[in-house]
Amino acid sequence: MIPRSVTSIGTKAIGYLDESNSYKVEGLVLGVYRDTAGHKYSVNNGFEFELLNKFILGDITGDEKLDTKDALKAVAFAKKSVDPKSDDEFKAADVNGDGKLDSKDAMVIINAVKNKKTITLK
């Protein structure tokens, strides 16, 4: 597991067997948090990884809380002014599970933030 607090990882610093960094450790799966140095390192070096973030429906930013930032992103997705950066963002934003990001999703997220409630998929 690579902690969230790690902000940078040197080139080929993890998962290589020799000093020349040419042999990868087979079967290595890194535990990482989304959009962190560990996540970027895993993707850039072709390592399998497991996201450790707790999934919260409506938590588009992936910071494990439902707040105004999520509501603003949901509105931007509904207005089509911004596209989701990842499948995880899409899944978190599609709170009604209809496969579309629209005003219905945005309103559910806005109301959940306003009322400090969690969202459950029905």
GROMACS .gro file of N, CA and C in nm, residues 1-10 13-15 28-43 45 47-53:
model
  111
    1MET      N    1   0.084  -0.117   0.000
    1MET     CA    2   0.000   0.000   0.000
    1MET      C    3   0.089   0.123   0.000
    2ILE      N    4   0.058   0.214  -0.091
    2ILE     CA    5   0.130   0.340  -0.097
    2ILE      C    6   0.039   0.447  -0.034
    3PRO      N    7   0.081   0.505   0.078
    3PRO     CA    8  -0.005   0.602   0.147
    3PRO      C    9  -0.038   0.724   0.063
    4ARG      N   10  -0.151   0.786   0.093
    4ARG     CA   11  -0.191   0.910   0.025
    4ARG      C   12  -0.088   1.020   0.043
    5SER      N   13  -0.021   1.018   0.158
    5SER     CA   14   0.072   1.125   0.191
    5SER      C   15   0.197   1.127   0.102
    6VAL      N   16   0.223   1.019   0.029
    6VAL     CA   17   0.337   1.016  -0.064
    6VAL      C   18   0.304   1.105  -0.182
    7THR      N   19   0.389   1.205  -0.207
    7THR     CA   20   0.361   1.300  -0.314
    7THR      C   21   0.444   1.278  -0.438
    8SER      N   22   0.552   1.201  -0.427
    8SER     CA   23   0.630   1.169  -0.547
    8SER      C   24   0.702   1.036  -0.525
    9ILE      N   25   0.722   0.966  -0.636
    9ILE     CA   26   0.791   0.837  -0.634
    9ILE      C   27   0.893   0.841  -0.746
   10GLY      N   28   1.017   0.810  -0.715
   10GLY     CA   29   1.123   0.812  -0.815
   10GLY      C   30   1.100   0.712  -0.926
   13ALA      N   31   1.120   0.318  -0.877
   13ALA     CA   32   1.158   0.304  -0.736
   13ALA      C   33   1.092   0.184  -0.669
   14ILE      N   34   0.982   0.137  -0.723
   14ILE     CA   35   0.906   0.027  -0.662
   14ILE      C   36   0.878  -0.079  -0.767
   15GLY      N   37   0.898  -0.206  -0.731
   15GLY     CA   38   0.854  -0.315  -0.816
   15GLY      C   39   0.955  -0.368  -0.916
   28LEU      N   40   0.299  -0.842  -0.891
   28LEU     CA   41   0.289  -0.734  -0.793
   28LEU      C   42   0.163  -0.651  -0.819
   29VAL      N   43   0.084  -0.633  -0.716
   29VAL     CA   44  -0.034  -0.548  -0.723
   29VAL      C   45  -0.018  -0.441  -0.616
   30LEU      N   46  -0.015  -0.316  -0.659
   30LEU     CA   47   0.005  -0.206  -0.566
   30LEU      C   48  -0.129  -0.155  -0.513
   31GLY      N   49  -0.138  -0.135  -0.384
   31GLY     CA   50  -0.256  -0.074  -0.324
   31GLY      C   51  -0.236   0.076  -0.325
   32VAL      N   52  -0.324   0.147  -0.396
   32VAL     CA   53  -0.307   0.291  -0.414
   32VAL      C   54  -0.441   0.364  -0.397
   33TYR      N   55  -0.432   0.493  -0.374
   33TYR     CA   56  -0.550   0.578  -0.370
   33TYR      C   57  -0.559   0.654  -0.501
   34ARG      N   58  -0.681   0.669  -0.550
   34ARG     CA   59  -0.704   0.734  -0.680
   34ARG      C   60  -0.644   0.874  -0.683
   35ASP      N   61  -0.585   0.908  -0.798
   35ASP     CA   62  -0.529   1.040  -0.825
   35ASP      C   63  -0.419   1.080  -0.728
   36THR      N   64  -0.340   0.983  -0.684
   36THR     CA   65  -0.225   1.011  -0.598
   36THR      C   66  -0.097   0.972  -0.673
   37ALA      N   67   0.016   1.000  -0.611
   37ALA     CA   68   0.144   0.963  -0.671
   37ALA      C   69   0.152   0.812  -0.695
   38GLY      N   70   0.100   0.733  -0.599
   38GLY     CA   71   0.102   0.588  -0.614
   38GLY      C   72   0.020   0.540  -0.732
   39HIS      N   73  -0.096   0.601  -0.752
   39HIS     CA   74  -0.182   0.566  -0.865
   39HIS      C   75  -0.113   0.600  -0.997
   40LYS      N   76  -0.058   0.720  -1.005
   40LYS     CA   77   0.011   0.762  -1.128
   40LYS      C   78   0.131   0.674  -1.156
   41TYR      N   79   0.208   0.638  -1.051
   41TYR     CA   80   0.324   0.552  -1.067
   41TYR      C   81   0.282   0.416  -1.123
   42SER      N   82   0.175   0.359  -1.067
   42SER     CA   83   0.127   0.228  -1.112
   42SER      C   84   0.089   0.232  -1.260
   43VAL      N   85   0.015   0.333  -1.299
   43VAL     CA   86  -0.030   0.346  -1.438
   43VAL      C   87   0.090   0.368  -1.530
   45ASN      N   88   0.398   0.292  -1.496
   45ASN     CA   89   0.493   0.182  -1.503
   45ASN      C   90   0.428   0.049  -1.538
   47PHE      N   91   0.200  -0.131  -1.376
   47PHE     CA   92   0.173  -0.225  -1.268
   47PHE      C   93   0.024  -0.238  -1.244
   48GLU      N   94  -0.019  -0.359  -1.208
   48GLU     CA   95  -0.156  -0.376  -1.164
   48GLU      C   96  -0.171  -0.301  -1.033
   49PHE      N   97  -0.292  -0.250  -1.008
   49PHE     CA   98  -0.315  -0.180  -0.882
   49PHE      C   99  -0.457  -0.203  -0.836
   50GLU      N  100  -0.474  -0.184  -0.706
   50GLU     CA  101  -0.607  -0.192  -0.646
   50GLU      C  102  -0.633  -0.057  -0.581
   51LEU      N  103  -0.746   0.004  -0.619
   51LEU     CA  104  -0.782   0.132  -0.558
   51LEU      C  105  -0.836   0.108  -0.418
   52LEU      N  106  -0.783   0.182  -0.323
   52LEU     CA  107  -0.821   0.164  -0.183
   52LEU      C  108  -0.926   0.264  -0.137
   53ASN      N  109  -0.962   0.356  -0.226
   53ASN     CA  110  -1.062   0.455  -0.189
   53ASN      C  111  -1.193   0.387  -0.155
   0.00000   0.00000   0.00000
